[in-house]
XYZ file of C-alpha atoms in Angstrom:
325
model
C -4.892 50.441 43.534
C -6.318 48.084 46.133
C -4.341 44.928 46.905
C -7.086 42.568 45.546
C -7.339 44.514 42.255
C -3.523 44.454 41.873
C -3.402 40.662 42.332
C -6.151 40.136 39.740
C -4.418 42.349 37.176
C -1.041 40.671 37.815
C -2.635 37.220 37.478
C -4.176 38.138 34.137
C -0.853 39.462 32.892
C 0.902 36.247 33.859
C -1.834 34.121 32.244
C -1.727 35.890 28.895
C 1.639 34.563 27.666
C 0.675 30.981 28.570
C -2.571 31.298 26.633
C -0.683 32.759 23.700
C 1.750 29.832 23.695
C -1.107 27.363 23.731
C -2.676 29.081 20.765
C 0.638 28.944 18.899
C 1.094 25.183 19.387
C 1.825 23.593 16.006
C -0.892 21.409 14.532
C 0.683 19.485 11.667
C -1.286 18.769 8.533
C -0.594 15.339 6.982
C -1.694 14.503 3.459
C -2.714 10.892 2.798
C -2.783 9.950 -0.883
C -4.081 6.493 -1.787
C -5.354 4.751 -4.916
C -8.011 2.378 -3.462
C -11.143 3.279 -1.515
C -10.881 3.966 2.195
C -13.173 1.041 3.013
C -10.955 -1.446 1.193
C -7.830 -0.568 3.203
C -9.442 0.098 6.570
C -7.324 -2.458 8.432
C -3.866 -1.143 7.424
C -5.081 2.440 7.801
C -6.174 1.769 11.374
C -2.792 0.136 12.068
C -1.080 3.303 10.832
C -3.263 5.573 12.992
C -2.841 3.307 16.026
C 0.953 3.490 15.750
C 0.792 7.278 15.503
C -1.213 7.349 18.747
C 1.389 5.144 20.411
C 4.022 7.679 19.372
C 2.108 10.493 21.041
C 0.205 11.950 18.103
C -3.418 12.856 18.821
C -5.589 13.582 15.805
C -7.220 16.991 16.109
C -4.792 18.043 18.822
C -1.322 18.024 17.286
C -2.093 16.785 13.776
C -4.895 16.487 11.241
C -5.066 14.343 8.109
C -6.184 15.486 4.679
C -7.291 12.290 2.927
C -7.356 11.975 -0.836
C -8.742 8.681 -2.178
C -8.617 7.830 -5.886
C -11.460 5.284 -5.468
C -9.495 2.736 -7.492
C -8.807 5.140 -10.384
C -5.047 5.636 -10.688
C -5.544 8.428 -13.224
C -6.946 10.638 -10.452
C -3.790 10.498 -8.355
C -1.800 13.351 -9.990
C -4.631 15.850 -9.470
C -5.216 14.676 -5.904
C -1.488 15.047 -5.207
C -1.566 18.607 -6.555
C -4.492 19.354 -4.225
C -2.429 18.295 -1.215
C 0.516 20.401 -2.363
C -1.786 23.407 -2.796
C -2.932 22.916 0.798
C 0.738 23.160 1.812
C 0.577 20.037 3.966
C 3.594 19.345 6.161
C 4.051 15.788 4.883
C 2.448 13.339 2.430
C 1.944 9.639 3.151
C 1.716 7.690 -0.120
C 0.932 3.958 -0.077
C 1.984 1.950 -3.172
C 3.895 2.840 -6.310
C 1.478 5.027 -8.257
C 0.642 7.217 -5.272
C 4.320 7.795 -4.459
C 5.113 8.735 -8.052
C 2.155 11.124 -8.204
C 3.262 12.794 -4.978
C 6.896 12.971 -6.106
C 5.897 14.537 -9.426
C 3.795 17.101 -7.587
C 6.461 18.304 -5.143
C 10.185 18.177 -4.491
C 9.769 20.239 -1.323
C 7.198 18.516 0.896
C 8.472 15.341 2.643
C 6.913 12.127 1.324
C 6.666 8.902 3.329
C 6.140 6.019 0.911
C 4.799 2.600 1.797
C 5.062 -0.530 -0.379
C 6.433 0.718 -3.723
C 7.864 -2.125 -5.786
C 11.401 -0.867 -6.398
C 11.882 2.791 -5.402
C 15.445 2.967 -6.759
C 14.577 1.674 -10.240
C 11.547 3.955 -10.295
C 13.751 6.969 -9.585
C 12.037 7.830 -6.320
C 15.254 7.655 -4.277
C 18.989 7.492 -4.923
C 19.540 4.404 -2.771
C 17.918 2.551 0.107
C 20.595 3.638 2.568
C 20.766 7.280 1.410
C 17.473 8.225 -0.210
C 18.362 11.854 -0.959
C 15.616 14.278 -1.910
C 12.255 14.421 -0.179
C 11.174 10.751 -0.267
C 11.767 7.974 2.260
C 9.768 5.291 4.043
C 9.302 1.589 3.379
C 9.358 -0.701 0.362
C 7.366 -3.907 -0.007
C 10.169 -5.965 -1.492
C 13.710 -7.057 -0.830
C 14.399 -6.758 -4.542
C 12.481 -7.221 -7.766
C 13.135 -10.973 -7.683
C 10.404 -11.283 -5.032
C 7.871 -10.700 -7.831
C 9.088 -13.767 -9.697
C 8.581 -15.738 -6.501
C 4.834 -15.434 -7.069
C 5.059 -17.588 -10.187
C 7.258 -20.136 -8.445
C 4.721 -20.599 -5.656
C 1.801 -20.717 -8.092
C 3.587 -23.446 -10.059
C 4.202 -25.397 -6.844
C 0.517 -25.190 -5.960
C -0.655 -26.131 -9.447
C 2.127 -28.047 -11.238
C -0.071 -28.525 -14.326
C -0.130 -24.839 -15.292
C 1.662 -23.806 -18.478
C 0.092 -20.401 -19.230
C -0.324 -17.678 -16.622
C -2.319 -14.502 -17.122
C -1.266 -11.293 -15.427
C -4.085 -8.888 -14.603
C -2.772 -5.346 -14.331
C -3.853 -1.746 -14.609
C -1.986 -0.039 -17.481
C -2.024 3.222 -15.529
C 0.064 1.636 -12.764
C 3.609 2.956 -13.115
C 5.086 -0.132 -11.480
C 3.466 -2.650 -13.837
C 6.218 -2.595 -16.492
C 8.900 -3.427 -13.909
C 6.746 -6.184 -12.467
C 6.222 -7.713 -15.900
C 9.975 -7.745 -16.555
C 10.588 -9.819 -13.444
C 7.634 -12.095 -14.100
C 8.932 -12.785 -17.610
C 12.295 -13.863 -16.191
C 10.608 -16.248 -13.763
C 8.197 -17.506 -16.439
C 11.068 -18.370 -18.758
C 12.852 -20.398 -16.075
C 9.611 -22.229 -15.224
C 8.701 -22.848 -18.884
C 5.485 -20.863 -18.463
C 3.813 -18.753 -21.144
C 2.998 -15.346 -19.661
C 0.457 -12.873 -21.020
C -0.692 -9.492 -19.733
C -4.400 -8.649 -19.631
C -5.257 -5.061 -18.852
C -8.150 -3.623 -16.865
C -8.517 -0.107 -15.525
C -11.470 -0.973 -13.321
C -14.281 -3.449 -12.593
C -16.153 -2.506 -15.746
C -13.356 -4.200 -17.733
C -12.995 -7.358 -15.606
C -15.518 -9.487 -17.529
C -13.832 -8.707 -20.836
C -10.371 -9.473 -19.401
C -11.514 -12.873 -18.087
C -13.212 -13.687 -21.394
C -9.923 -12.931 -23.143
C -8.070 -15.158 -20.682
C -10.426 -18.018 -21.531
C -9.894 -17.515 -25.265
C -6.122 -17.493 -24.721
C -6.392 -20.735 -22.667
C -4.776 -19.340 -19.544
C -4.622 -21.835 -16.660
C -3.248 -19.573 -13.898
C -3.528 -15.928 -12.868
C -1.371 -13.370 -11.041
C -3.071 -10.143 -9.938
C -0.557 -7.349 -9.602
C -2.015 -3.964 -8.656
C -3.380 -2.653 -5.381
C -6.055 -0.388 -6.959
C -7.974 -3.625 -7.567
C -8.241 -4.124 -3.789
C -11.783 -2.672 -3.520
C -12.924 -5.254 -6.077
C -11.182 -8.326 -4.671
C -14.440 -10.207 -4.006
C -15.537 -9.701 -7.616
C -12.164 -10.897 -8.894
C -12.311 -13.953 -6.639
C -15.770 -14.775 -7.977
C -14.620 -14.490 -11.596
C -11.484 -16.558 -10.949
C -13.437 -19.362 -9.267
C -15.962 -19.397 -12.111
C -13.070 -19.690 -14.570
C -11.395 -22.332 -12.346
C -8.211 -20.286 -12.288
C -5.685 -20.645 -9.444
C -4.736 -17.090 -8.438
C -1.799 -15.628 -6.575
C -1.429 -12.016 -5.392
C 0.749 -9.976 -3.045
C -2.121 -9.105 -0.700
C -3.664 -11.427 1.870
C -6.905 -9.455 1.601
C -7.505 -11.086 -1.795
C -7.094 -14.575 -0.345
C -9.454 -13.719 2.491
C -11.944 -12.620 -0.168
C -11.664 -15.942 -2.024
C -8.655 -16.063 -4.349
C -6.391 -19.090 -3.942
C -3.126 -17.706 -2.531
C -1.131 -14.673 -1.517
C 2.539 -14.184 -0.816
C 3.752 -10.874 0.512
C 4.092 -8.481 3.412
C 1.368 -8.325 6.036
C 0.443 -4.691 5.417
C -1.274 -4.187 8.753
C 1.889 -5.249 10.593
C 4.371 -3.412 8.415
C 2.544 -0.136 7.807
C 3.150 0.880 11.409
C 6.739 1.500 10.337
C 5.490 4.336 8.123
C 4.146 6.058 11.234
C 7.664 6.011 12.697
C 8.944 7.908 9.652
C 6.114 10.428 10.002
C 6.994 10.905 13.664
C 10.681 11.480 12.986
C 10.141 13.872 10.079
C 7.577 15.992 11.918
C 10.088 16.227 14.771
C 12.721 17.625 12.429
C 14.463 14.747 10.644
C 15.194 15.122 6.924
C 13.802 12.458 4.567
C 17.122 12.441 2.701
C 18.865 11.157 5.842
C 16.412 8.365 6.762
C 17.254 4.970 5.169
C 14.386 3.123 3.503
C 13.229 0.057 5.401
C 12.677 -3.307 3.728
C 10.475 -6.107 5.069
C 12.074 -9.067 6.792
C 9.078 -11.406 6.657
C 6.757 -12.552 3.890
C 3.595 -14.524 4.561
C 2.073 -17.315 2.501
C -1.684 -17.696 2.799
C -3.701 -20.442 1.108
C -7.476 -20.676 0.784
C -8.371 -24.372 0.768
C -12.060 -23.649 0.253
C -11.158 -22.013 -3.042
C -8.822 -24.866 -3.943
C -11.738 -27.268 -3.504
C -14.044 -25.017 -5.526
C -11.675 -25.035 -8.523
C -10.814 -28.713 -8.188
C -7.201 -28.210 -7.102
C -5.353 -30.434 -4.654
C -2.656 -28.299 -3.018
C 0.520 -30.331 -2.317
C 0.983 -31.138 1.386
C 4.514 -29.704 1.378
C 3.243 -26.278 0.308
C 0.452 -26.381 2.885
C 3.018 -27.136 5.573
C 4.955 -23.987 4.589
C 1.883 -21.743 4.726
C 1.676 -19.153 7.498
C -2.101 -19.317 7.377
C -4.611 -21.693 5.765
C -8.290 -20.888 5.290
C -10.319 -24.097 5.589
């Protein structure tokens, strides 16, 4: 064999293993299971993807995402979770209570990174915050169920005249019963009459608000994240009914409801990406403590206050992290 031919053959032989290794590089498949529409949670989703990039994950190169959106219909979540399990994804990211429960019910094998469930211990998702056990870990939106009662306290401070507060919730939301328990405790201490009004989607909003008017409700707490795609509609109905509203999500206040008190999702959801990173690199969910938020934000929409004829006390305004004027 001539020297040039020998070098070419040797070079090809050396190159083959490297090419083979490149072809064998693991591309992880992440399932993303969420109750709202993608458009309604674009900001926190982009924060999650941005943090993954900062951690060295490049979509299409070392991971891909299989999205499953319930379009605001919680009842779809169990089937969507089963689809992700059938795809044998490496990990499932599940924002909010109903999505985490659907994922947990669908698999005890695939790691699940939860974000923002109300009380994962009471819901049976984990054994404890410090030692989750099983296949679920991630973040929780509260520092305890008492944070839910705080919503009523702040609403009462903003509108001292209120005596009857409506709670708008989706009956399919697994976390609603726990939320109502805590709200009832707070309502009793504040001498407020509390009443639940159910709606599974926007087609039932008008009826729910008509029922609130008949029941003479003078305040409103909106509890479930699947309503996020319809926050502008809910703000419109609340203003028309002259109801001061409080929610967990600042997105509702930006859309026109009176107030929100809760975690800034866009800031906190980046923590979920850290869990994804660690698990895909070999950590076990059972060994990763669940992270709680350390900061809650109060946002007040003064334009809405003016529209419903409410004068927000100066002391509460001074405590607000952000005021829309």
